[in-house]
PDB file of C-alpha atoms in Angstrom:
ATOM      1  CA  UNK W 131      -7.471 -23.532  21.410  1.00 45.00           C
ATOM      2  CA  UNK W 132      -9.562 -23.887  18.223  1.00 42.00           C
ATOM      3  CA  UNK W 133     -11.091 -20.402  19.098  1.00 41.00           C
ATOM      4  CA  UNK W 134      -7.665 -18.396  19.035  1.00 41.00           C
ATOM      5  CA  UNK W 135      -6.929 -20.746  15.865  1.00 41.00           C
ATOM      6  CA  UNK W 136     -10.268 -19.184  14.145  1.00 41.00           C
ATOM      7  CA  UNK W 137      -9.693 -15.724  15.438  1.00 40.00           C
ATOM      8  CA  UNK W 138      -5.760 -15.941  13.701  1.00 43.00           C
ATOM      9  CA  UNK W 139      -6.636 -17.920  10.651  1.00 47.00           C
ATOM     10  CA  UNK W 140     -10.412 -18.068   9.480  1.00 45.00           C
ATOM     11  CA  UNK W 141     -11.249 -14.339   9.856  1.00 51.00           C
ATOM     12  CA  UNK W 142      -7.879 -13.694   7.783  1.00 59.00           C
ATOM     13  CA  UNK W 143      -7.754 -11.444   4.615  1.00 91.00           C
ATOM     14  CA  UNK W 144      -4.572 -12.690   4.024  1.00 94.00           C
ATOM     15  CA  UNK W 145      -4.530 -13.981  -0.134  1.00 96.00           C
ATOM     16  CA  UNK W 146      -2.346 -17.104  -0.546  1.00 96.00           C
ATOM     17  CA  UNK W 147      -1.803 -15.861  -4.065  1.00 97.00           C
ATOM     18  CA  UNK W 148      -0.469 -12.543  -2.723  1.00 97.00           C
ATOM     19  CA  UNK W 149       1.215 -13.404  -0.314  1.00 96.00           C
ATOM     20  CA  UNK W 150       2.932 -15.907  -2.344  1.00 96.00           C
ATOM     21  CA  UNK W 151       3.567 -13.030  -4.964  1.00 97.00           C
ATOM     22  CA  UNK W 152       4.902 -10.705  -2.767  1.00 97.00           C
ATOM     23  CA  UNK W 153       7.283 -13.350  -0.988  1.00 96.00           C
ATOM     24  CA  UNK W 154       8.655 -14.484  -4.523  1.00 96.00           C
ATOM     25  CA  UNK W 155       8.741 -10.979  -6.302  1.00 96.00           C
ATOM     26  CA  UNK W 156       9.687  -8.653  -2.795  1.00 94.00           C
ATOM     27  CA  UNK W 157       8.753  -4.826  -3.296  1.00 95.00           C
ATOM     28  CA  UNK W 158      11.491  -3.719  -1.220  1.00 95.00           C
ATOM     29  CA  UNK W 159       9.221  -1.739   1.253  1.00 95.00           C
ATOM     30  CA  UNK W 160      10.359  -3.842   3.963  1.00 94.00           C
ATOM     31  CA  UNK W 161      13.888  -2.520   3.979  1.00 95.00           C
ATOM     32  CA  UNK W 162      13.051   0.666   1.732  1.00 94.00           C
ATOM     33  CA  UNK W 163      10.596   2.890   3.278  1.00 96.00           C
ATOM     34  CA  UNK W 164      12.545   6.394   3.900  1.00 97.00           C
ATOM     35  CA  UNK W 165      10.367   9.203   2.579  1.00 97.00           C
ATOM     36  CA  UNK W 166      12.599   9.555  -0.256  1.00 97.00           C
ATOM     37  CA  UNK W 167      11.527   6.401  -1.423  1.00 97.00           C
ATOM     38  CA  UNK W 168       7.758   7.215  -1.557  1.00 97.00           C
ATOM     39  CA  UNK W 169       8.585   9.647  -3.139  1.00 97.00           C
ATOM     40  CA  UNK W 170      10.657   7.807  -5.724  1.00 97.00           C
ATOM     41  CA  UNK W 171       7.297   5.931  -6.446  1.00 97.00           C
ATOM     42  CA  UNK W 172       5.090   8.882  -6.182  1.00 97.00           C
ATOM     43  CA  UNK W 173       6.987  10.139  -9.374  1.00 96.00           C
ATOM     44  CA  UNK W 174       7.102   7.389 -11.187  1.00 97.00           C
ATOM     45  CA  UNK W 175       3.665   6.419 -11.032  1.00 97.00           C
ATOM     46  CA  UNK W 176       2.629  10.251 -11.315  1.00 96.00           C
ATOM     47  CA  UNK W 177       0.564  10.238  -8.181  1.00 96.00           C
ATOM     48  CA  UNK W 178      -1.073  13.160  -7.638  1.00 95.00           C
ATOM     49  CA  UNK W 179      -2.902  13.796  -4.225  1.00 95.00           C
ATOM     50  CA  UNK W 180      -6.950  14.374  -4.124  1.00 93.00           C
ATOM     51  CA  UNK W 181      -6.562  16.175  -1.048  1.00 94.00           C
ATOM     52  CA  UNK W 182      -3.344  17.685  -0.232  1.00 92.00           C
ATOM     53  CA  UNK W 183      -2.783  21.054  -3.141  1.00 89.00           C
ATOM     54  CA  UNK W 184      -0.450  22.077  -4.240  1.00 88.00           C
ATOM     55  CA  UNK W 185       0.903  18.237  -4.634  1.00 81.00           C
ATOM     56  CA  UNK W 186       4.559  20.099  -2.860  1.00 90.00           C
ATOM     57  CA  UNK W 187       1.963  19.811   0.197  1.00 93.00           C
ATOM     58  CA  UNK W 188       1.970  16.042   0.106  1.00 94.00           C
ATOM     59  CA  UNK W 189       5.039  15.556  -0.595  1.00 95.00           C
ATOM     60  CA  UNK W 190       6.256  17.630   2.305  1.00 96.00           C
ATOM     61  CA  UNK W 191       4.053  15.598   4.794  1.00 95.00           C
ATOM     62  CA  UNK W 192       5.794  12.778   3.668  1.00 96.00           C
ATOM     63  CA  UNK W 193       9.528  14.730   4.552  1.00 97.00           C
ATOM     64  CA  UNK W 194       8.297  15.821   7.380  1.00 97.00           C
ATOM     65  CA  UNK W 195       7.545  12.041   8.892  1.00 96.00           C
ATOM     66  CA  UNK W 196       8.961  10.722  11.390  1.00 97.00           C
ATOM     67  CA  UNK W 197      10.299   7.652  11.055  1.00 96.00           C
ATOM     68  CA  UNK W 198       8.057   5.423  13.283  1.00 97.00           C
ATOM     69  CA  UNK W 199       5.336   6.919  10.962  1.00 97.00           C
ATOM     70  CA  UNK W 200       7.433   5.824   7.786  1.00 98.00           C
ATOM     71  CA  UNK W 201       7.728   2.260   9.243  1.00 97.00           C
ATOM     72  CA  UNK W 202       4.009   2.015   9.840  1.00 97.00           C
ATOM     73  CA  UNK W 203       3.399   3.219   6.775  1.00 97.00           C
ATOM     74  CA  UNK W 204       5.810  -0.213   5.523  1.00 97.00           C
ATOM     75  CA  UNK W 205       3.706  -2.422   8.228  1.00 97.00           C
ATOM     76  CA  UNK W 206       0.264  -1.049   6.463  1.00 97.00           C
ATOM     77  CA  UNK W 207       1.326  -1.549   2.599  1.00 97.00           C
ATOM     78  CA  UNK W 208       3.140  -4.398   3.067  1.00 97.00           C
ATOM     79  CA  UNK W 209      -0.022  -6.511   4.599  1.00 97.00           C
ATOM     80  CA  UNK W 210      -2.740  -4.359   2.468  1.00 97.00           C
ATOM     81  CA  UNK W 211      -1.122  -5.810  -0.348  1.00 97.00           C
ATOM     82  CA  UNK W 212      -1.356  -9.191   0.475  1.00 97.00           C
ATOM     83  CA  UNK W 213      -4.947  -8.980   1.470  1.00 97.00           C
ATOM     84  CA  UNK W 214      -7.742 -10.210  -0.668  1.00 97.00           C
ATOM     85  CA  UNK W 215      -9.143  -6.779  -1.568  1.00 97.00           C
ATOM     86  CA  UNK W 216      -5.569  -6.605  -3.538  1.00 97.00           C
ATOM     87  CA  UNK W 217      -7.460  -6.473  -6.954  1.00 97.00           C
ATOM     88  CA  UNK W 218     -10.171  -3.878  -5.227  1.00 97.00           C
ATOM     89  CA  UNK W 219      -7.588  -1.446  -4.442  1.00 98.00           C
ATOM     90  CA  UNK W 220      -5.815  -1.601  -8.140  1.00 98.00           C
ATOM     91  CA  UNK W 221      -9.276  -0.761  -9.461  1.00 98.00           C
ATOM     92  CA  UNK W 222      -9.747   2.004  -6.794  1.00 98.00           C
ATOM     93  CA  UNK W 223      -6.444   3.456  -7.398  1.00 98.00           C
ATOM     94  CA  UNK W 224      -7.014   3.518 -11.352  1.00 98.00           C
ATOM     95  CA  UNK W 225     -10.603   5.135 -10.552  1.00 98.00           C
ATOM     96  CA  UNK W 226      -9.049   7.819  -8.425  1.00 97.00           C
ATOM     97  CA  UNK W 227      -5.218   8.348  -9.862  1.00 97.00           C
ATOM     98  CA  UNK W 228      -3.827   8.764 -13.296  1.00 96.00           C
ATOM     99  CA  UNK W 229      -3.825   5.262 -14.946  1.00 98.00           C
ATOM    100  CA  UNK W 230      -1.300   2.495 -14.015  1.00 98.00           C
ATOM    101  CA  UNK W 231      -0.849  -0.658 -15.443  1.00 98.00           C
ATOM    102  CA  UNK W 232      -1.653  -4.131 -13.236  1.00 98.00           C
ATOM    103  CA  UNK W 233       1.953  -4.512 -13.402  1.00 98.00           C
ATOM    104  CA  UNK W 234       2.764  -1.557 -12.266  1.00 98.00           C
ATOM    105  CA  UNK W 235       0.067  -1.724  -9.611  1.00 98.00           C
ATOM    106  CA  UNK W 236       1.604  -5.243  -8.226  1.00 98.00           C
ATOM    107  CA  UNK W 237       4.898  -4.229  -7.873  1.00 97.00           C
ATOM    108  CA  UNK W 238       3.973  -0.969  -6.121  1.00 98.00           C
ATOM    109  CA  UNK W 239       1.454  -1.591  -4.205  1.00 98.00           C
ATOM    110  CA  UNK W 240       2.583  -1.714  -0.667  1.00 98.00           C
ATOM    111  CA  UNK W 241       4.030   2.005  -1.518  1.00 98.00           C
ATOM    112  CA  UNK W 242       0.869   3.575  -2.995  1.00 98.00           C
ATOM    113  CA  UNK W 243      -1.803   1.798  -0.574  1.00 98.00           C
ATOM    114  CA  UNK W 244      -0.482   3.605   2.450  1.00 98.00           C
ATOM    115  CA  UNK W 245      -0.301   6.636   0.263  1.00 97.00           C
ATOM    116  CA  UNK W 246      -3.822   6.195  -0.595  1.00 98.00           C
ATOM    117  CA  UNK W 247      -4.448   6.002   2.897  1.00 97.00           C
ATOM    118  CA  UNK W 248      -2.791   9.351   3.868  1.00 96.00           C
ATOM    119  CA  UNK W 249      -5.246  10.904   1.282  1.00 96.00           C
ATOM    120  CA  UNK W 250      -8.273   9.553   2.289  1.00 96.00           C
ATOM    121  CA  UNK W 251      -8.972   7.876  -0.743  1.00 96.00           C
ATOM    122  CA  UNK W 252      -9.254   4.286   1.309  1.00 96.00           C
ATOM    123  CA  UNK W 253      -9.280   3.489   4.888  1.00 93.00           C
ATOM    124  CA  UNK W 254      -8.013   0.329   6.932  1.00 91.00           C
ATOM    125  CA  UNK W 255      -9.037  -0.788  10.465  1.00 79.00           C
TER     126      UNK W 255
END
């Protein structure tokens, strides 16, 4: 019992201050997640893909999703965000993408980590 107890809660990289945040200030992701809504966030953080030129390209990958992709793109973002790496990742995007703000970063994070993801600029088990 205390094994499968360890295995759900000691190895977690679940952040009680994150997950806190993201249950009292909800990003939407969980009911939001059509294409057109990364999108939406792609353009108003200015995200601009590393790999995928001309940026149309990456945008069209993200059209062209089905929609069990779209939702596991929701699952990934939504628990990446919560992790404790949360900070990590804000300092990766900022190293990698034009600027954003912390602010910024904490509200839209479960949108831009899986898009992160999808460019190969961080990876996830």
């Amino acid at each position: 019992m205390f094994f499968v107890f360890c295995l759900t809660n000691c190895f977690s990289q679940i952040s009680q201050k994150w997950e806190s945040y993201y249950d009292n200030n909800p990003s939407g992701i969980e009911e939001n997640y059509t294409a057109s809504d990364f999108l939406e966030v792609i353009n108003y953080v200015g995200f601009e893909s590393k790999t995928y030129k001309p940026e149309s390209t990456f945008k069209k990958i993200l059209l062209m999703m089905p929609s069990d992709g779209l939702r596991q793109m929701m699952i990934t973002g939504n628990y990446y965000s919560r992790t404790i790496k949360h900070d990590d990742y804000f300092e990766l995007y900022n190293l990698n993408y034009t600027t954003i703000t912390k602010s910024t970063w904490d509200r839209y994070a479960p949108y831009l980590l899986p898009l992160m993801q999808i460019d190969g600029v961080v990876k996830f088990r």
